[in-house]
mmCIF file of C-alpha atoms in Angstrom:
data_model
loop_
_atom_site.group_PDB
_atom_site.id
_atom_site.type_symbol
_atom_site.label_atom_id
_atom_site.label_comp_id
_atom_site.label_asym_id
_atom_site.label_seq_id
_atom_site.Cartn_x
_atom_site.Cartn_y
_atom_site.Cartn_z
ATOM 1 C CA UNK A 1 183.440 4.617 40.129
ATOM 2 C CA UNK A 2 185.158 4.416 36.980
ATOM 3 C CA UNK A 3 184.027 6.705 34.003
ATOM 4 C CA UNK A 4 183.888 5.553 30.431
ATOM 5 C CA UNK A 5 184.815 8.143 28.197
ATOM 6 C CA UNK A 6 185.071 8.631 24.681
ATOM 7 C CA UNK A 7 188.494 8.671 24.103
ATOM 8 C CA UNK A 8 189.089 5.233 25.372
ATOM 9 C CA UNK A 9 186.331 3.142 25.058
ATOM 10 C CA UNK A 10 185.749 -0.310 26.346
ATOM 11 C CA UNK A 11 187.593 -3.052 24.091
ATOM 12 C CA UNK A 12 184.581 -5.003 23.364
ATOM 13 C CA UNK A 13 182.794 -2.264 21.981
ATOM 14 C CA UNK A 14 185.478 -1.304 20.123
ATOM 15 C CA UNK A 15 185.995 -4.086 18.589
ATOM 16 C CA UNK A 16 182.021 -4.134 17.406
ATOM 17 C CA UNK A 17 183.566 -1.403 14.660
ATOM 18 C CA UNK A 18 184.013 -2.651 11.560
ATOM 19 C CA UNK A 19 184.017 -1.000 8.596
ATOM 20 C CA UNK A 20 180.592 -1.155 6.815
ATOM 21 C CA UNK A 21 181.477 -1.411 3.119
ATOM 22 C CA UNK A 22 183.421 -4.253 4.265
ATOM 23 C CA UNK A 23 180.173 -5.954 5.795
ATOM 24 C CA UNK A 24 178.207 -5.177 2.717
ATOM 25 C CA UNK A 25 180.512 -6.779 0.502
ATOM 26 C CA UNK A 26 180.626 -10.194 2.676
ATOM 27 C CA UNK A 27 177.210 -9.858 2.657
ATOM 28 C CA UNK A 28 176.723 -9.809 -0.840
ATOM 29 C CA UNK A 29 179.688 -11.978 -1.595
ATOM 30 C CA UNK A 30 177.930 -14.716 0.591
ATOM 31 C CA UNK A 31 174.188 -14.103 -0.918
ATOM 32 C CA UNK A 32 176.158 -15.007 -4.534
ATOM 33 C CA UNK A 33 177.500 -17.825 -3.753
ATOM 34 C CA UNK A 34 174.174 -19.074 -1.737
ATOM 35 C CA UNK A 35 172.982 -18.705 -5.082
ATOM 36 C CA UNK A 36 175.403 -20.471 -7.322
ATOM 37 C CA UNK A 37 175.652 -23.150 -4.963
ATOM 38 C CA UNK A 38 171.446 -23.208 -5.193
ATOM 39 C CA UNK A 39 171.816 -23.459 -8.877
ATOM 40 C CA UNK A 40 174.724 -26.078 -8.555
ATOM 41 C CA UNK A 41 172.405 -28.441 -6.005
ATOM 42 C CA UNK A 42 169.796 -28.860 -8.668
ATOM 43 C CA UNK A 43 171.569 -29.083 -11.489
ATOM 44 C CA UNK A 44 174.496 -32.020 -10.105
ATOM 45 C CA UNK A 45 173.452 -35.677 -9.371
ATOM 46 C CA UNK A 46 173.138 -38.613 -10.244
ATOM 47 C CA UNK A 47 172.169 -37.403 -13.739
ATOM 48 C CA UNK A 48 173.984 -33.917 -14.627
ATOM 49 C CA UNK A 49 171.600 -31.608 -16.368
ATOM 50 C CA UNK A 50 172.460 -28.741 -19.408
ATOM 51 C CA UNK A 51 171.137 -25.316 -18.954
ATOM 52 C CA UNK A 52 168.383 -25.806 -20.974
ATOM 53 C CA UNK A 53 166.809 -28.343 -18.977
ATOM 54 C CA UNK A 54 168.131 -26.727 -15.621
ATOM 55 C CA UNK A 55 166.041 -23.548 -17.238
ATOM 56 C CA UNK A 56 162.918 -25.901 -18.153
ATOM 57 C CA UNK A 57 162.945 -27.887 -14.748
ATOM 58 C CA UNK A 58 162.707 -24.404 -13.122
ATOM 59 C CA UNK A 59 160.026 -22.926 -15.272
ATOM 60 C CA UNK A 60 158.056 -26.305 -14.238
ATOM 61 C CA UNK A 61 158.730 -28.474 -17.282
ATOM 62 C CA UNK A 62 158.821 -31.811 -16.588
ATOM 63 C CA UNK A 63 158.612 -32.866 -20.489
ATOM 64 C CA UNK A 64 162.485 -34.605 -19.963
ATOM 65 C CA UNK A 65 164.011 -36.930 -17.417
ATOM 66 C CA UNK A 66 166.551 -34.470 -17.048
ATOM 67 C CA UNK A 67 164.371 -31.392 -16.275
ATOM 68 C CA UNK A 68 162.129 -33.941 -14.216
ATOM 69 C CA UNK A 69 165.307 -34.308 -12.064
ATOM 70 C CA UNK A 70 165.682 -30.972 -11.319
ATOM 71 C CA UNK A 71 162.151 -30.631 -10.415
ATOM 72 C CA UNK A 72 162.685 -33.788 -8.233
ATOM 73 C CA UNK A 73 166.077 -32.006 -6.413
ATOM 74 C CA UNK A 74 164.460 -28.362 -5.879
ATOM 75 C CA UNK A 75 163.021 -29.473 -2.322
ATOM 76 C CA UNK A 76 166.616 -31.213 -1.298
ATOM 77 C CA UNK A 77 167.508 -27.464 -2.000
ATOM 78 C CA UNK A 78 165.352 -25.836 -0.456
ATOM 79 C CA UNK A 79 165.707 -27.723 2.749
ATOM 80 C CA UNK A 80 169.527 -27.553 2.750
ATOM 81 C CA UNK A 81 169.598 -24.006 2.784
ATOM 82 C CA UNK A 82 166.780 -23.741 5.582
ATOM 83 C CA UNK A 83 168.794 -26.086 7.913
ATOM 84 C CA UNK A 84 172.127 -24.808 7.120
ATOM 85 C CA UNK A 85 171.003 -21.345 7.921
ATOM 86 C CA UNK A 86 168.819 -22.567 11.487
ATOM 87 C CA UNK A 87 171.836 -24.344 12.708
ATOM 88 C CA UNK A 88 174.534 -21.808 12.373
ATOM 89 C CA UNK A 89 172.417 -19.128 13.865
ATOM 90 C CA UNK A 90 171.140 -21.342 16.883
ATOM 91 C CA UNK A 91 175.152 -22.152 17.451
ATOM 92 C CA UNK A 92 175.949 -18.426 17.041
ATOM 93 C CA UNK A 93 172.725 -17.221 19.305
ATOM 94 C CA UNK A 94 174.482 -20.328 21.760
ATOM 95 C CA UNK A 95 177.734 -18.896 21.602
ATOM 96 C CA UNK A 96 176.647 -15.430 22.431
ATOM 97 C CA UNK A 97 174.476 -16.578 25.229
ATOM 98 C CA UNK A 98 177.093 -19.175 27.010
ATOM 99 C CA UNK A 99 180.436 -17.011 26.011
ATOM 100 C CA UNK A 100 181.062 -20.343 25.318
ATOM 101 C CA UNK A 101 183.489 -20.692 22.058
ATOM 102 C CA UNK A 102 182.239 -24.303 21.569
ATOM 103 C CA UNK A 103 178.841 -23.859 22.409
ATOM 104 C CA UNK A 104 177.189 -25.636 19.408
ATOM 105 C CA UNK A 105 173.201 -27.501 19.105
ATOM 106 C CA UNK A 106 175.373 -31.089 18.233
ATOM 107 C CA UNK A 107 178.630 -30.565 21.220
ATOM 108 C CA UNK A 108 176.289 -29.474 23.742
ATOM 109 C CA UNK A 109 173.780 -32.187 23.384
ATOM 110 C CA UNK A 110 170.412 -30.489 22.534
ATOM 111 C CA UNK A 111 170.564 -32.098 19.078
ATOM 112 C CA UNK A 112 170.937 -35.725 20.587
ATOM 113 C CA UNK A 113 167.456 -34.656 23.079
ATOM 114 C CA UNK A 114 165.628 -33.744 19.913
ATOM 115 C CA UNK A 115 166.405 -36.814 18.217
ATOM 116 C CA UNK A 116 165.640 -38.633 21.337
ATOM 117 C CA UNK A 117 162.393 -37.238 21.779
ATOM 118 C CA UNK A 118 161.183 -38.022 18.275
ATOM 119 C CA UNK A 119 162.594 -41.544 18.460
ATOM 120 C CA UNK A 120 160.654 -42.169 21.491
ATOM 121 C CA UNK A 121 157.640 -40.708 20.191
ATOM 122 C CA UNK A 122 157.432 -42.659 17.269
ATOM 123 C CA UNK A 123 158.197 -45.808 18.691
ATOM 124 C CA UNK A 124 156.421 -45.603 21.774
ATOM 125 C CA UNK A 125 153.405 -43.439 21.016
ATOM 126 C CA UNK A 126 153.741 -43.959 16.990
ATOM 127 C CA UNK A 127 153.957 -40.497 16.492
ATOM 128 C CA UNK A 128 154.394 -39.792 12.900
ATOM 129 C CA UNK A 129 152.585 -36.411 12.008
ATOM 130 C CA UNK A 130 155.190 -33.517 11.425
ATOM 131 C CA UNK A 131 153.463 -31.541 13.598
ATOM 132 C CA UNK A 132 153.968 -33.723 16.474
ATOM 133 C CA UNK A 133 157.196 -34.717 15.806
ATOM 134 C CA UNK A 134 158.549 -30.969 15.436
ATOM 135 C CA UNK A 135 156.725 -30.321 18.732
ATOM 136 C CA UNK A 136 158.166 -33.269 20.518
ATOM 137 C CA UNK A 137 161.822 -32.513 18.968
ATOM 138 C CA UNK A 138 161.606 -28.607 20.318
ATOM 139 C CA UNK A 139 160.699 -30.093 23.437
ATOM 140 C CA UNK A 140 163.848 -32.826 23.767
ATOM 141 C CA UNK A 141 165.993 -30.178 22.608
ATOM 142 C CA UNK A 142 165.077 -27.581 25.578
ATOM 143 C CA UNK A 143 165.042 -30.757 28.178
ATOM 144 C CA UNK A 144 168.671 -31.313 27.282
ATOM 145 C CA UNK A 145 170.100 -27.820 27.166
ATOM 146 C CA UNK A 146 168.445 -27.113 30.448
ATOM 147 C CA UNK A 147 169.854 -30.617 31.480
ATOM 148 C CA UNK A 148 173.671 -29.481 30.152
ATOM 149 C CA UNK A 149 173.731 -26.004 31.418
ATOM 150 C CA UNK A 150 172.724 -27.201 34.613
ATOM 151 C CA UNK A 151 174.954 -29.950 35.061
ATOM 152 C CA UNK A 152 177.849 -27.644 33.621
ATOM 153 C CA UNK A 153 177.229 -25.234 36.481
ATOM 154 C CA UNK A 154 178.027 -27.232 39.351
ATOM 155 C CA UNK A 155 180.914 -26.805 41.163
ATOM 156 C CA UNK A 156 183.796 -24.131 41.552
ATOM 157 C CA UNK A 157 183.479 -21.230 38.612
ATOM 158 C CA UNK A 158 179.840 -22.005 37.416
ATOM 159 C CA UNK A 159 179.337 -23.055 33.895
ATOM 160 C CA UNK A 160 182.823 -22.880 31.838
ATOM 161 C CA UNK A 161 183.577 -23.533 28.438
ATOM 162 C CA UNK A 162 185.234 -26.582 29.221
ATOM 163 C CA UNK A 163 182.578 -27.911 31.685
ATOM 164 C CA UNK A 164 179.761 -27.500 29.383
ATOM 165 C CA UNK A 165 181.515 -28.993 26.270
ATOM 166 C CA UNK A 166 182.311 -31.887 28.483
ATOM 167 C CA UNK A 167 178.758 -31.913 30.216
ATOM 168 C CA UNK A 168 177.363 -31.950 26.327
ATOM 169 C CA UNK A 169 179.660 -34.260 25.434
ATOM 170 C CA UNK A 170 178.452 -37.079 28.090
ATOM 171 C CA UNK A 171 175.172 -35.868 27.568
ATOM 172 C CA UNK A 172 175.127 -36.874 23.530
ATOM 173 C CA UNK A 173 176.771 -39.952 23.744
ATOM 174 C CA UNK A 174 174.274 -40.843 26.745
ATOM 175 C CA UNK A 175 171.184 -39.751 25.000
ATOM 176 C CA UNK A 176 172.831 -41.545 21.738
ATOM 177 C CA UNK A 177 173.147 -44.666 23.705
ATOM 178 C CA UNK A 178 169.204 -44.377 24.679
ATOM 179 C CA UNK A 179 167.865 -43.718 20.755
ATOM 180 C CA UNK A 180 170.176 -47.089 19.562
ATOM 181 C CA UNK A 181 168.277 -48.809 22.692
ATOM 182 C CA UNK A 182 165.002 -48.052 21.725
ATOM 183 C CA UNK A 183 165.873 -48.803 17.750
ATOM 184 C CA UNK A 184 167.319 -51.926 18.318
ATOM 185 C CA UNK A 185 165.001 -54.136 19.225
ATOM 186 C CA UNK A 186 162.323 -52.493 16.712
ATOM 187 C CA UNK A 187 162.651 -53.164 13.169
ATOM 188 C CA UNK A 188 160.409 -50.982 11.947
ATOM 189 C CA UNK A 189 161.207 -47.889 13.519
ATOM 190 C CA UNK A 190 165.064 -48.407 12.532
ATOM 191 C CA UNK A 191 164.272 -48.984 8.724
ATOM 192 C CA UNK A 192 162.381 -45.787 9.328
ATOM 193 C CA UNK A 193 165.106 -43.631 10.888
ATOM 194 C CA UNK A 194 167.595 -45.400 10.022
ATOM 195 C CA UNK A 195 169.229 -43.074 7.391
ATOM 196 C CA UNK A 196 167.480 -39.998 9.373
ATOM 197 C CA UNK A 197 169.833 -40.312 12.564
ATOM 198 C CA UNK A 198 172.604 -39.848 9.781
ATOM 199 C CA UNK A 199 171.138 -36.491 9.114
ATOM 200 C CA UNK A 200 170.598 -35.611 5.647
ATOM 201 C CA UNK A 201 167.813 -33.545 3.428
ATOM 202 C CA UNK A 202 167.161 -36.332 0.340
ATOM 203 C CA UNK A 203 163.970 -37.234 1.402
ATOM 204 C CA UNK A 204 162.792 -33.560 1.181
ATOM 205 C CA UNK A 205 159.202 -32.946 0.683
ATOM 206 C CA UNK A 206 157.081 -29.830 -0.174
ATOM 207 C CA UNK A 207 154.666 -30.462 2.442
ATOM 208 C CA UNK A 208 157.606 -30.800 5.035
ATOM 209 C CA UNK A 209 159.305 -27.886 3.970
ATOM 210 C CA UNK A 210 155.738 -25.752 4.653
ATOM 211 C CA UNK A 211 155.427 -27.515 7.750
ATOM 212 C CA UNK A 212 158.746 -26.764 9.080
ATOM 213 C CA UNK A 213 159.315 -23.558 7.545
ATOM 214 C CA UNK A 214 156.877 -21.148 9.392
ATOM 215 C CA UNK A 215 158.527 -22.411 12.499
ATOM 216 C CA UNK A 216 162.066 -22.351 11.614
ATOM 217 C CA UNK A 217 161.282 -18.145 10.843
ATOM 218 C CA UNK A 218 159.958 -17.791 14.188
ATOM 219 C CA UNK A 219 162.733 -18.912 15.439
ATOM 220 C CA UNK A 220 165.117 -16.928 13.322
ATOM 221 C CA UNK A 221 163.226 -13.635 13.840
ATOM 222 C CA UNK A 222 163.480 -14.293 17.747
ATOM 223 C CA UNK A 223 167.047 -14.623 17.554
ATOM 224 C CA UNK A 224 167.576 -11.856 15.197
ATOM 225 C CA UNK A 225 164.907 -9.402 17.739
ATOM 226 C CA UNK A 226 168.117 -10.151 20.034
ATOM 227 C CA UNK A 227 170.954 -8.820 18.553
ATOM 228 C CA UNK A 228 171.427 -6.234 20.188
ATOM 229 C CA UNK A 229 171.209 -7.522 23.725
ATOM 230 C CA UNK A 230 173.892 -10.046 22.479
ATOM 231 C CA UNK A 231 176.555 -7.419 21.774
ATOM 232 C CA UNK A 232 175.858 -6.143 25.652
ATOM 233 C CA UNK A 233 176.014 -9.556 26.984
ATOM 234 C CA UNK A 234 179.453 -9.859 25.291
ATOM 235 C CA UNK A 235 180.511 -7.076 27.637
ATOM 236 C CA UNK A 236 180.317 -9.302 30.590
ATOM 237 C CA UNK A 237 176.570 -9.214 32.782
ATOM 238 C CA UNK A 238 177.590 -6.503 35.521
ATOM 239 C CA UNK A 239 178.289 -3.970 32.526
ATOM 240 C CA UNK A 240 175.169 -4.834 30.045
ATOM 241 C CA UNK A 241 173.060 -4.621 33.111
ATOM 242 C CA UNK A 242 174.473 -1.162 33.803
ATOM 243 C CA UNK A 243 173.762 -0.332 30.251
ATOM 244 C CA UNK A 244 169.896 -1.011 30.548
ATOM 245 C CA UNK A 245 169.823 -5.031 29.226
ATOM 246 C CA UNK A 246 168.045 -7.486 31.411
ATOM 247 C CA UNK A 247 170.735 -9.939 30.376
ATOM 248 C CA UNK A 248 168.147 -13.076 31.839
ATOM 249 C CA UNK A 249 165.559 -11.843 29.588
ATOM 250 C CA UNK A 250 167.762 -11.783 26.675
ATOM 251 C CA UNK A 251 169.476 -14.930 27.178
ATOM 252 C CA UNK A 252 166.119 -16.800 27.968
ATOM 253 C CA UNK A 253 164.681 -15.100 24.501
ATOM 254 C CA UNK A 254 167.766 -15.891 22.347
ATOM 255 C CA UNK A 255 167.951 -19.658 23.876
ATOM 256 C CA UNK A 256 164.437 -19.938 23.061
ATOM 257 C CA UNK A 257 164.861 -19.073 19.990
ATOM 258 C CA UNK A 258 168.012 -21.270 19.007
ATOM 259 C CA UNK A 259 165.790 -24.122 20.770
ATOM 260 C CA UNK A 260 163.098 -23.630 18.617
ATOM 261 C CA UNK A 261 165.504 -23.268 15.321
ATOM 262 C CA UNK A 262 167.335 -26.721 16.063
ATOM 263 C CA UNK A 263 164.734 -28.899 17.369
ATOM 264 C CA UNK A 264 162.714 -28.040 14.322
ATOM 265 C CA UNK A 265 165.503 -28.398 11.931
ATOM 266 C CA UNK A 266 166.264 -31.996 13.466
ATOM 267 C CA UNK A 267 162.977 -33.158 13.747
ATOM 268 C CA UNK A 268 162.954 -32.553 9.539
ATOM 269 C CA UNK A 269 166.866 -33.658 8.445
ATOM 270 C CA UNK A 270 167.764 -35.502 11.145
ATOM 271 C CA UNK A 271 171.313 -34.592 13.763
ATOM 272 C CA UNK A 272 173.231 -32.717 11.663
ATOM 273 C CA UNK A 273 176.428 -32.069 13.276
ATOM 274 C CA UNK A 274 179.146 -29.329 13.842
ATOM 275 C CA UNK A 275 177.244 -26.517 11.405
ATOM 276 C CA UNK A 276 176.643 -24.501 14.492
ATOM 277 C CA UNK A 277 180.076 -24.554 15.482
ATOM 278 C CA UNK A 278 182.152 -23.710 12.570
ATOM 279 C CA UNK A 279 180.540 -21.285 10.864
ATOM 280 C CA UNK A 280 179.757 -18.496 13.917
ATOM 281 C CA UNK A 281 183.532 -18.818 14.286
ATOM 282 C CA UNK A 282 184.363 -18.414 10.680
ATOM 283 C CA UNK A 283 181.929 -15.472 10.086
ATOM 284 C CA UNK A 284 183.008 -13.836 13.167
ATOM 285 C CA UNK A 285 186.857 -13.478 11.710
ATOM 286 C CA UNK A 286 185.257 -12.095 8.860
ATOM 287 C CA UNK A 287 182.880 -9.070 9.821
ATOM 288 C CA UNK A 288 184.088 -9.297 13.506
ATOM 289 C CA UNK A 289 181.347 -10.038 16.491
ATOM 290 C CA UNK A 290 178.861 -7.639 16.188
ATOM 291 C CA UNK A 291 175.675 -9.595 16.394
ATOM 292 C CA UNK A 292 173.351 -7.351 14.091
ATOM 293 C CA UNK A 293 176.142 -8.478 11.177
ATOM 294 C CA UNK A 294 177.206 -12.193 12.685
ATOM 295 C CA UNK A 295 173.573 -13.365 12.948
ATOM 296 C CA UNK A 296 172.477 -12.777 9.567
ATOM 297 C CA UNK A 297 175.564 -13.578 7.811
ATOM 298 C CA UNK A 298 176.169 -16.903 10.122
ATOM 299 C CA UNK A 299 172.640 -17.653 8.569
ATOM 300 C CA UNK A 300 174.009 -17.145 4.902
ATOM 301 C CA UNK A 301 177.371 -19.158 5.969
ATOM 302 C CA UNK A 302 175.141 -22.365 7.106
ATOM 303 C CA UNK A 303 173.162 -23.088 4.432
ATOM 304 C CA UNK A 304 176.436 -22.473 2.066
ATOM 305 C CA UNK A 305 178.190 -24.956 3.918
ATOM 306 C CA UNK A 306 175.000 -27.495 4.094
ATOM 307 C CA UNK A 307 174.083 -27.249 0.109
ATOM 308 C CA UNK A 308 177.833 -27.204 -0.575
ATOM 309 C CA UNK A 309 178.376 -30.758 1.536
ATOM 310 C CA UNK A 310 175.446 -31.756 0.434
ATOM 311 C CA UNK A 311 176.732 -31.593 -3.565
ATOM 312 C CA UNK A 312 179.868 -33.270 -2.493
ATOM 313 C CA UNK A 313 178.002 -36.150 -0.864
ATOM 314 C CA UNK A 314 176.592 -36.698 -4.084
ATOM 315 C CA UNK A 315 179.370 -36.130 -6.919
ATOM 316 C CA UNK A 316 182.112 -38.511 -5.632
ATOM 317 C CA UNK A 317 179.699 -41.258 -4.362
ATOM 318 C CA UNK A 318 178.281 -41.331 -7.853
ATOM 319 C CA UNK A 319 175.308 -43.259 -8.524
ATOM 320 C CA UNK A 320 175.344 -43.116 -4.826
ATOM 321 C CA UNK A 321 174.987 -40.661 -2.075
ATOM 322 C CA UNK A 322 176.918 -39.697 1.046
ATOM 323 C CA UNK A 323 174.297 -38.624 3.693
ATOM 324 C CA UNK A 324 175.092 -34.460 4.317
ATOM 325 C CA UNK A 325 175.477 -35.360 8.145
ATOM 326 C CA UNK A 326 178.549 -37.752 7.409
ATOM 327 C CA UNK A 327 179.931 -35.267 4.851
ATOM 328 C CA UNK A 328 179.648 -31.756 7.806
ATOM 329 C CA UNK A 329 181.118 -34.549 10.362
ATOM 330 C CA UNK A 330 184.352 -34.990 8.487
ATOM 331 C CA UNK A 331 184.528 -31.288 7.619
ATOM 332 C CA UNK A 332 183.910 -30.603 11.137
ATOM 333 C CA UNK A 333 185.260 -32.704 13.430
ATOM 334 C CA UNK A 334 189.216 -31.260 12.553
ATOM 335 C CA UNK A 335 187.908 -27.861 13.027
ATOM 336 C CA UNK A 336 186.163 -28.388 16.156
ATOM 337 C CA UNK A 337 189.899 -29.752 17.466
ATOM 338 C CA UNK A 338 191.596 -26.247 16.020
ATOM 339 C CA UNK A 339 188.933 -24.707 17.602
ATOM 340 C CA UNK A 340 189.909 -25.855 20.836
ATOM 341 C CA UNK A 341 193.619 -25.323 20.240
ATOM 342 C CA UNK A 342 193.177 -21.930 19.341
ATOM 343 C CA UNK A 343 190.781 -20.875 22.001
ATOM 344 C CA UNK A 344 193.181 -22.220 24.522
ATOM 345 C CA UNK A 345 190.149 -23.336 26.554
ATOM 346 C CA UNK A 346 190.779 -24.655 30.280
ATOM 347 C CA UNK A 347 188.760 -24.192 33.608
ATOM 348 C CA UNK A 348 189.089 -20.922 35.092
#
């Protein structure tokens, strides 16, 4: 049996060593600019405000049209940064689980069974209470990633990169296929969700935001409880099980818990695309893959990158607005293909 000793240890936990000052200043580099770009989201639109009615809209005044507006965009906020931040860390808990560089909520399908599952429900059952439809999006969004990993696993080498993005892949445009059937033919369900398939957070509500909110930091605090048993996963399963990890346990816990963030987040903003994917990736370059520094800071990354398309989508469609799903799509989609180039990925 081969001994581990100090001197030379194992390359995956060496590379969890990072220097910590380094961490701490991402960390707080990233909190700034969540908060600029916070500041930003409310105060650009349609109508720009000045800092004195950006200050009075925050206080609560709503004595101007301009400070009403800000009042009017502080939900849109809100929500941004709460989806953006649920997304990236269910793709980064995903990524750690799978070892799969393109594991991601929108590639591997479990986006397009939450949206299925509230479609359905609301056109079938006329589901409409946020309660239900969060419920019936967690559950779509477990049926498919059960559905993917399992059809990903068949055949020689189990469940590879490649076979999973390619079992999500058919799996989307499948479940896709099924949500257009059942709009079609119903003209009052696709009014409805017409703009929501998009994905976007304009239509944000307080009483949403408080429904989905408790849930979405469930979810969060169940992925962040497994940090730890991440970094041993990423050591391969014979060696974290040596360690002490009950790697099913941990990787039944951290699905759950990126289930639970991106069903809830879709079932509020709609499919939102690629977030999941592109952020874990660029955080882990950053502060390196130590999940007790990727998870929170992946979290931070996504709802930067949400509120930031989000701003775009409305400054240069001005007086209109390009949905926040359309606007992470074109930002994403070249990524995902360097992504793929880079990782070299191909069946083992």
């Amino acid at each position: 049996m081969t001994t581990l000793h100090a001197s030379a240890p194992v390359p995956a936990l060496a590379s969890l060593r990072r220097s910590v000052p380094v961490r701490v200043a991402w960390l707080i580099a990233g909190l700034g600019l969540l908060v600029v770009l916070a500041v930003a989201s409310v105060a650009f639109g349609v109508a720009d405000v000045s800092p004195a009615d950006l200050v009075a809209g925050l206080s609560g005044d709503a004595s101007s049209i301009e400070a009403a507006a800000v009042i009017k965009r502080m939900p849109r906020t809100v929500l941004a940064i709460l989806v953006g931040a649920s997304l990236a860390l269910a793709g980064a808990s995903m990524q750690a689980v799978t070892r799969n560089p393109l594991a991601d909520p929108g590639i591997l399908g479990v986006m397009s069974g939450a949206a299925l599952a509230v479609v359905a429900g609301l056109a079938f059952f006329g589901i409409v209470d946020p309660y239900g439809q969060m419920g019936l999006a967690i559950l779509g969004a477990a049926g498919a990633a059960i559905f993917v990993y399992l059809v990903g696993s068949l055949g020689r080498g189990g469940a590879t990169p490649l076979k999973l993005a390619l079992a999500g892949a058919a799996t989307s445009a499948a479940l896709a296929s099924l949500v257009s059937a059942i709009l079609l033919p119903r003209v009052d369900v696709m009014s409805t969700f017409r703009f929501w398939q998009i994905g976007g957070v304009g239509g944000a509500e307080w009483d949403r935001i408080a429904v989905v909110a408790p849930v979405l930091l469930i979810g969060a605090l169940v992925v962040f409880a497994t940090a730890r048993g991440l970094n041993s996963l990423a050591l391969g399963d014979d060696l974290a099980a040596g360690l002490g990890e009950h790697v099913a346990r941990t990787r039944l816990i951290s699905s759950a818990g990126a289930v639970v963030l991106c069903g809830a987040a879709t079932a509020v903003a709609g499919p939102i695309a690629f977030v999941g994917l592109v952020i874990p990736h660029g955080v882990r370059m950053l502060v390196g893959p130590d999940h007790r520094w990727l998870l929170p800071l992946s979290a931070i990354g996504g709802a930067v990158l949400l509120l930031a398309a989000d701003i775009v989508g409305r400054l240069v469609a001005k007086p209109e607005e390009i949905e926040v799903g359309i606007v992470t799509a074109l930002i994403g989609a070249p990524l995902f293909i360097w992504i793929v180039r880079r990782q070299k990925v191909r069946e083992l």
